[in-house]
XYZ file of C-alpha atoms in Angstrom:
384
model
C 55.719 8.152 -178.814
C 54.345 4.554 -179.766
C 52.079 3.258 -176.955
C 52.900 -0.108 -175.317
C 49.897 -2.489 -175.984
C 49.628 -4.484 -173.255
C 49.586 -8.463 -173.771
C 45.846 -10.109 -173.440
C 46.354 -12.531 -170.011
C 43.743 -15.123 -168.157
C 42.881 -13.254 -165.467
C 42.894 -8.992 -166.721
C 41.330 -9.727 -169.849
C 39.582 -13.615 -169.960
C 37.979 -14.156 -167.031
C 35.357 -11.397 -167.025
C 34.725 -12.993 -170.144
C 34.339 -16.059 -168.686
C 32.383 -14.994 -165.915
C 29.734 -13.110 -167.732
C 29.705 -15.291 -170.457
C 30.242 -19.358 -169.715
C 30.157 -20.200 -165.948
C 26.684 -20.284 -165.339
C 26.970 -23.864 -166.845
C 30.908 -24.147 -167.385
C 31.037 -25.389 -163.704
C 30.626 -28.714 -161.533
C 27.412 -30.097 -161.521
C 25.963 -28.066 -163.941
C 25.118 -28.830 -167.930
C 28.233 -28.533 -169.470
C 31.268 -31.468 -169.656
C 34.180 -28.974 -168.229
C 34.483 -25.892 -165.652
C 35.888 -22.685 -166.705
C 36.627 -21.152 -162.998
C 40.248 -21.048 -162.920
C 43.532 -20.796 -164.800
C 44.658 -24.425 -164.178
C 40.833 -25.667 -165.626
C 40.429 -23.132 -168.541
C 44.202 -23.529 -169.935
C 43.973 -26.971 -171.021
C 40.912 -26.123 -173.534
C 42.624 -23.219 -174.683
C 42.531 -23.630 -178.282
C 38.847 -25.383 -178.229
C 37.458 -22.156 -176.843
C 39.426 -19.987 -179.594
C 37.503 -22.439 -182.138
C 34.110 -22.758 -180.413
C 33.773 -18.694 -179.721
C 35.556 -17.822 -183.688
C 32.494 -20.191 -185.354
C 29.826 -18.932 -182.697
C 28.888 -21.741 -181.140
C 29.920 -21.144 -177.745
C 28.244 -19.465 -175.934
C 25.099 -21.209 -177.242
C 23.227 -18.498 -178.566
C 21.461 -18.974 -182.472
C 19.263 -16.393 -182.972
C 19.928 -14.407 -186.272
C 21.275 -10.830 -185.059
C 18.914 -9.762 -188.051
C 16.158 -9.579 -186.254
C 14.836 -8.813 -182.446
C 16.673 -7.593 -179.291
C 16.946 -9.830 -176.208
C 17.667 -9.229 -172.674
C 19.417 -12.724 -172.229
C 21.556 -12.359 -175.087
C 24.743 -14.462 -173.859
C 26.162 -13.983 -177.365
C 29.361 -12.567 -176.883
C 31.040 -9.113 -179.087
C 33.474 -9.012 -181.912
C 36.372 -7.266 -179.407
C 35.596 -10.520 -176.939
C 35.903 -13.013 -179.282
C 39.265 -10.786 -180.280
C 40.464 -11.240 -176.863
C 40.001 -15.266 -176.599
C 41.653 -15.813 -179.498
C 44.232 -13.164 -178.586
C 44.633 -14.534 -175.607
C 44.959 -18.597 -177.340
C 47.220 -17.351 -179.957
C 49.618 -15.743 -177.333
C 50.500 -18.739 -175.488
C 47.574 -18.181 -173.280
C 49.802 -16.594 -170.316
C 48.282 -15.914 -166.710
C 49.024 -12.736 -165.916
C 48.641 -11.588 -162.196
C 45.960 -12.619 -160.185
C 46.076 -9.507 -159.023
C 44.400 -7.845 -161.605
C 41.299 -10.553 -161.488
C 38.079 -9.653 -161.314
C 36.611 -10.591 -157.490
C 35.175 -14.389 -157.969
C 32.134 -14.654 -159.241
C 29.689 -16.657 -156.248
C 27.185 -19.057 -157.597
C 24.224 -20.708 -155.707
C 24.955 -24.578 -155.378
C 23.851 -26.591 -157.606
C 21.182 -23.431 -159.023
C 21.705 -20.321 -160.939
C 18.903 -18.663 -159.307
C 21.143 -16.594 -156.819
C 18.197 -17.542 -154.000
C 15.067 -18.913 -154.053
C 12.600 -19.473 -151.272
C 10.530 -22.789 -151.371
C 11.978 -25.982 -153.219
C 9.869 -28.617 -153.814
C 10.993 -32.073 -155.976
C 9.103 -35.362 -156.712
C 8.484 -37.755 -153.782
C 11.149 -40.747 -155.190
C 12.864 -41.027 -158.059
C 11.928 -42.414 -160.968
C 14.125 -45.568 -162.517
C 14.574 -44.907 -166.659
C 15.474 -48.340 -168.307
C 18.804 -48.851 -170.297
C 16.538 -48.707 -173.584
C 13.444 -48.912 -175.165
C 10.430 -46.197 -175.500
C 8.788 -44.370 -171.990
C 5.986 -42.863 -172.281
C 5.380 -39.504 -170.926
C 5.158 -39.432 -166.910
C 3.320 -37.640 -164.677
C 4.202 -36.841 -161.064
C 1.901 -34.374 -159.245
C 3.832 -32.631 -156.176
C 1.625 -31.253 -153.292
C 2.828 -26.999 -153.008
C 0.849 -27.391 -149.554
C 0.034 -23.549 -149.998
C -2.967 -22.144 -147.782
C -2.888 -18.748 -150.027
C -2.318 -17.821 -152.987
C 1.373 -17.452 -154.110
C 3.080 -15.328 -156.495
C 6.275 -16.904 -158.555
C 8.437 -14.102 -159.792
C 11.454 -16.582 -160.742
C 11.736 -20.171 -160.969
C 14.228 -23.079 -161.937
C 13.485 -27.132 -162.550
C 16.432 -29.094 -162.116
C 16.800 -32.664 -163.049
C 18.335 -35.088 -161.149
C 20.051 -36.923 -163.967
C 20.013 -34.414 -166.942
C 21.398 -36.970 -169.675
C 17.870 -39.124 -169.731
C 15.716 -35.995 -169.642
C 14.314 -34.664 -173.134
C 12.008 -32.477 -171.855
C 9.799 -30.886 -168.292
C 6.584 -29.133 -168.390
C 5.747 -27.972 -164.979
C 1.608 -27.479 -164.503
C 0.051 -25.416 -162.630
C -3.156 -28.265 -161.566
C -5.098 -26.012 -159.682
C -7.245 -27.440 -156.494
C -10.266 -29.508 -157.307
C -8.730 -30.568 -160.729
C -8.081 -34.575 -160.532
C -5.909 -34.072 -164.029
C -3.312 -36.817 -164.362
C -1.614 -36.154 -167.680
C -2.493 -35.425 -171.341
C -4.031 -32.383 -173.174
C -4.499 -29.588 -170.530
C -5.613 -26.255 -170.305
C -3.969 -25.754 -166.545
C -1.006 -22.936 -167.105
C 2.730 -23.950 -167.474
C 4.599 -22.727 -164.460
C 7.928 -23.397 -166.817
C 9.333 -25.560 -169.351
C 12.425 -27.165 -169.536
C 14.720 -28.493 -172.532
C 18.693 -29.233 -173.139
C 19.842 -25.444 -172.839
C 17.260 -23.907 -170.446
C 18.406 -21.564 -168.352
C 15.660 -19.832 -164.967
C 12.606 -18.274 -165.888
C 11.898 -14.581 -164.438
C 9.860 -11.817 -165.227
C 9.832 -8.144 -164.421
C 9.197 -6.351 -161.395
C 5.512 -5.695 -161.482
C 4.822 -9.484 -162.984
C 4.515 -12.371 -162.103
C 2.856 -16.278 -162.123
C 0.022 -17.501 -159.871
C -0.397 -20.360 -157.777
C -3.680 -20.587 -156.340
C -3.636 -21.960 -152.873
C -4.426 -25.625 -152.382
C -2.789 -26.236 -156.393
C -0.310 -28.623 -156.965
C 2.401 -28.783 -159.784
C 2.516 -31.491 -161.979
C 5.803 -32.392 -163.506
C 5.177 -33.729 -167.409
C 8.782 -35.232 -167.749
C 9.750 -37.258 -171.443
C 12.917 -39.745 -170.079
C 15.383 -41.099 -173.142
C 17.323 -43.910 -171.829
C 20.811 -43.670 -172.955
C 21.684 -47.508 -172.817
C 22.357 -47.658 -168.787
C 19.720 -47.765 -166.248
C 19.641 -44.096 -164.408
C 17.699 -42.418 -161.665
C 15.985 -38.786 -161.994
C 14.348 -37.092 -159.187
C 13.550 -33.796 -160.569
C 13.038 -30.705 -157.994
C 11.867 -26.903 -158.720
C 12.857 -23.958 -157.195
C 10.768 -21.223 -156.486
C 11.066 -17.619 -155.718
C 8.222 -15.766 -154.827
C 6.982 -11.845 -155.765
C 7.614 -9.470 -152.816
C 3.917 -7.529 -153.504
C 1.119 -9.287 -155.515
C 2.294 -7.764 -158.782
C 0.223 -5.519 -161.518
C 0.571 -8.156 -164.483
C 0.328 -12.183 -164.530
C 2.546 -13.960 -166.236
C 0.644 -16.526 -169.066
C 2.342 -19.187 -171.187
C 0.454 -19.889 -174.382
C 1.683 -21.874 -177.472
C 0.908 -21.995 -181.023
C 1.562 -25.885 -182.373
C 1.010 -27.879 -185.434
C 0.052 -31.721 -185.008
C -0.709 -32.703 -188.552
C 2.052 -32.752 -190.788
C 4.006 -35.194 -192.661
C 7.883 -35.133 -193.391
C 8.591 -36.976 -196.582
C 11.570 -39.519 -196.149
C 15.171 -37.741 -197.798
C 13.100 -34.100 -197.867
C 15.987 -31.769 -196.469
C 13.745 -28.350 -196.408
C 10.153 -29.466 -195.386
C 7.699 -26.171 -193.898
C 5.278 -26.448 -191.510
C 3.393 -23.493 -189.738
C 1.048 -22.287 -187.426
C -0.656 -19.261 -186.560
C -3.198 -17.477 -184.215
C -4.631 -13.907 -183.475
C -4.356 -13.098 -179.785
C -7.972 -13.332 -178.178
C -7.127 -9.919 -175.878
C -5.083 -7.493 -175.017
C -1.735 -8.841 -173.542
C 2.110 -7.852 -173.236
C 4.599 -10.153 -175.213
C 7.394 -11.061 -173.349
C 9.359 -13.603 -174.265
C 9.110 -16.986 -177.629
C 10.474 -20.401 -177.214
C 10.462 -22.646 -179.904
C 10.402 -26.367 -179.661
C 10.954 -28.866 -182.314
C 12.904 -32.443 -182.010
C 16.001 -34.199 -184.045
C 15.119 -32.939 -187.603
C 14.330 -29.325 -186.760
C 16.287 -26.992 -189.026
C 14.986 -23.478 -188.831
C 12.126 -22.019 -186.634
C 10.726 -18.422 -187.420
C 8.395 -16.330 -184.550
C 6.511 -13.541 -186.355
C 3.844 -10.599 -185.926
C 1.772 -10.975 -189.319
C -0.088 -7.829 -189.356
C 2.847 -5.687 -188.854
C 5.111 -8.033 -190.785
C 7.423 -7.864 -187.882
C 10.026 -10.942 -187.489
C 10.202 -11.200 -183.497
C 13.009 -14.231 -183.632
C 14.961 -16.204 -186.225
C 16.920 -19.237 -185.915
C 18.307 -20.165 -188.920
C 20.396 -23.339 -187.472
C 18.047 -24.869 -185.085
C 19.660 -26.862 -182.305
C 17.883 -29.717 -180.197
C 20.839 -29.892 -177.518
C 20.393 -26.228 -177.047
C 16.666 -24.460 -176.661
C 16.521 -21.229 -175.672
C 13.648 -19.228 -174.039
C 14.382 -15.270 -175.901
C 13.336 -12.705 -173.866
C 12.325 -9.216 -175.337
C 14.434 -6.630 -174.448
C 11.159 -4.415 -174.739
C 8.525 -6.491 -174.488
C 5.749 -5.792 -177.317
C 2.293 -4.390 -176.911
C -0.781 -7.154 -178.192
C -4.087 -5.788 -179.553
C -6.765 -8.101 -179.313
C -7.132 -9.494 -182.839
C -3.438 -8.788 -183.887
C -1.901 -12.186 -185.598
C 0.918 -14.222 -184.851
C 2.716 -16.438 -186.818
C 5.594 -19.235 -186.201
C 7.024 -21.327 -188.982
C 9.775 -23.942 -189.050
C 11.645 -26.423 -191.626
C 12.579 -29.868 -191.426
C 15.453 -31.768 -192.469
C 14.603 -35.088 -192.978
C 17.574 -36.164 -195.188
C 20.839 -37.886 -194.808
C 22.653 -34.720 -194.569
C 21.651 -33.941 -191.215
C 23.959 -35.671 -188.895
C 21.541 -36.087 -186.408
C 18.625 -37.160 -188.457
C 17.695 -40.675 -186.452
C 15.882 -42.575 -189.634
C 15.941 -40.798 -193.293
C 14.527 -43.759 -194.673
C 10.965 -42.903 -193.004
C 8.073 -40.454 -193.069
C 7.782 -38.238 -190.025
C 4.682 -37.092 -187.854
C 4.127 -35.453 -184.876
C 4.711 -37.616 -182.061
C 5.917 -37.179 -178.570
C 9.183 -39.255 -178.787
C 12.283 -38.096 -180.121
C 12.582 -39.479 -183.577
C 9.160 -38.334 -184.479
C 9.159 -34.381 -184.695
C 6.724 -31.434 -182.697
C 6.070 -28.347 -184.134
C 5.184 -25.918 -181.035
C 6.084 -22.027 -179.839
C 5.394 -21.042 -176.194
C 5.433 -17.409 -175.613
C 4.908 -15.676 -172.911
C 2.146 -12.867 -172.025
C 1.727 -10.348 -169.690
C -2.111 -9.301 -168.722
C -4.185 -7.823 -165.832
C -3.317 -9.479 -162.729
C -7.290 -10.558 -162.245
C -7.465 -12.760 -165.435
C -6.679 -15.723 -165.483
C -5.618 -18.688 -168.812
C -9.776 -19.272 -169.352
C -10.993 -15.407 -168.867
C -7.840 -14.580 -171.731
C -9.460 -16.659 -174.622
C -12.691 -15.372 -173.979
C -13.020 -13.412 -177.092
C-alpha cells in the first residue's frame, strides 16, 4: 500500500520553523523590516523566504560549516529549508490551526525572556541628518552598594538605524575615564546582528560595587535628524559563580588598503598570558571586510571561518564546547579586504584605506571571550 504524504501547511510544518528560527527579530519593534508571527503576515513574503532560506542568507548565519561547532547556530537544516520551499511551491496553504505549535511568548521589546535591573542613558542623544560624529561617551551610574554578578545581558538602542556600533565598559569606582583607549572590561558589545550575551551556569561578569557603565556608542546619520537613547538590560547570577567572564581582543591598527585591491590580508596574533577557558570569537571589521579567520596556531586548529563577511550582520559564535587555554598557547585572527569596485558596498575605491573609527575607513579587531578563576580580574590575567 502507497503511503499518503501529507501536504507541507503554515501552521503543522512552517511555523516551528519560524519560531525557532526567525522571530526573535522577525517581529515589531525588533531589527528586522517585517514580522513572521502569523499566517496573514508570513504569506505575503512567501516566495522571498523560499529565496532567502534556498541561498542561505536568512537566517543570518555565515560561518563556514567547515569548521567549529556553535551553540547559537540559527542556521537552519537541509529537510527545513525542504519544507519552506515545499511549503512556497505548494501554494503556501494554511492548514489547521489546530495543529500549531502553542505561540511562542516574547519579552517586549527584549529577547532576554527576563532580566532584573535596566538601566539606559540619562537623555537622548540628537544625531544630525549628516556629516561625521565622533565617538560618544555616556557614563550611567549602576548605583550598586555590592558587588554584582551579570550572567546575561542585552543593549538596546533607541533608534537602531543611526547606531554602528556599542561598547558597554565596565569603569570601575575611582576611575574618572571618559572615553578612548581603556583597559576597564567590556560588559558587551553591540553591532547590526547582535543578539544577548550569556554565559554558562557557573560563569559569569563582575561589576564591582560603586562602578558605572560607560556606553562607547559610534552614531551614522542617515540623512534625517534622529534621537537614540540607548538602555541595557541586566540579569544577574543567582550564586557568585566559579568562573568570570573576560572579553579580550586581538586588533591590528596599522595597515594600509591599496585603492582597487579586491583581496588585501591583514592579521594579528597573541599567546594567551594564563590559563583561561575560550568561550566564544566575534569578529569586527567595517564596509570593505571580506573574510575574517579565528585560529589556534599551535594546534593549527581553525576555531571560526567566515568566508563572506557581512557588516549588516555580526555575530558573536559561541563554542558549543568551549576550549581549554594553556598559558603560552597562540592565537591567531586574519581577515581580507575588498577595496575594489566589485564590492557593492565599498564606499570610495578610488582611495587608500586605514584604520579609523568611522565607517568608510576599516578596523581590524576579534573579541573573544574567556573564562578564568572567579578571583582574577582583566590586570591580574596579563600578568605573565
Amino acid at each position: 500500500m502507497q503511503a499518503v504524504l501529507l501536504a507541507v501547511t503554515f501552521y503543522r510544518d512552517v511555523l516551528p520553523i519560524l519560531q525557532n528560527h526567525c522571530q526573535e527579530c522577525h517581529r515589531p519593534a525588533q531589527m528586522a523590516p517585517m514580522s513572521l508571527r502569523t499566517y496573514e503576515e508570513t504569506r505575503p513574503w512567501a516566495k522571498a523566504i523560499r529565496e532567502q532560506v534556498r541561498s542561505r542568507k536568512m537566517p543570518p548565519w555565515p560561518a563556514d560549516p567547515c569548521c567549529g561547532h556553535f551553540a547559537n547556530d540559527r542556521s537552519l537544516t537541509a529537510a527545513e529549508i525542504e519544507t519552506l520551499a515545499k511549503w512556497v511551491d505548494t501554494g503556501a496553504p494554511k492548514g489547521d490551526l489546530r495543529d500549531a505549535p502553542a505561540e511562542k511568548t516574547w519579552p517586549e521589546g527584549w529577547n532576554l525572556p527576563s532580566h532584573n535591573l535596566e538601566l539606559a542613558m540619562p537623555k537622548a542623544f540628537q544625531v544630525p541628518a549628516s556629516g561625521s560624529v565622533e565617538y560618544q561617551y555616556f557614563p550611567i551610574p549602576t548605583g550598586f552598594t555590592e558587588d554584582r554578578w551579570v550572567q546575561a545581558v542585552q543593549v538596546r538602542p533607541g533608534d537602531r538605524t543611526v547606531v554602528h556600533h556599542i561598547v558597554v565598559y565596565i569603569r570601575e569606582a575611582g576611575s574618572t575615564w571618559t572615553g578612548g583607549p581603556t583597559k576597564s572590561d567590556i560588559l558587551t558589545v553591540y553591532a547590526p546582528g547582535s543578539t544577548p550575551d550569556s554565559w554558562p551556569e557557573g560563569m559569569a561578569k563582575l561589576i564591582k560595587a560603586g562602578s558605572d557603565l560607560v556606553f562607547e556608542i559610534h552614531y551614522t546619520p542617515t540623512g534625517k535628524p534622529a534621537s537614540d537613547q540607548t538602555r541595557i538590560a541586566l540579569v544577574f547570577a543567582k550564586r557568585p559563580p566559579e568562573k568570570r567572564v573576560l572579553t579580550l581582543q586581538l586588533n591590528n591598527d596599522h595597515f594600509l588598503i591599496p585603492a582597487g585591491e579586491k583581496d588585501f590580508r591583514v592579521s594579528a596574533w597573541g599567546s594567551i598570558p594564563n590559563d583561561a577557558l575560550l568561550l566564544s570569537v566575534f569578529p569586527h571589521m567595517h564596509l570593505r571586510g571580506k573574510s575574517f579567520v579565528f585560529a589556534l596556531i599551535d594546534d593549527k586548529n581553525t576555531l571560526l571561518s567566515v568566508p563572506n563577511y557581512d557588516f549588516f550582520w555580526q555575530l558573536s559564535y559561541r563554542l558549543k564546547t568551549p576550549i581549554q587555554l594553556k598559558k603560552g598557547m597562540r592565537i591567531e585572527c586574519w581577515a581580507t579586504y575588498d577595496n575594489s569596485v566589485n564590492n557593492p558596498r565599498n564606499p570610495d575605491p578610488s582611495v587608500d584605506v586605514t584604520y579609523g573609527q568611522q565607517s568608510w575607513e576599516e578596523m581590524m579587531i576579534g573579541f573573544f571571550d574567556v573564562a578564568v578563576d572567579a578571583k582574577i580580574g582583566k590586570p591580574e590575567f596579563f600578568v605573565r
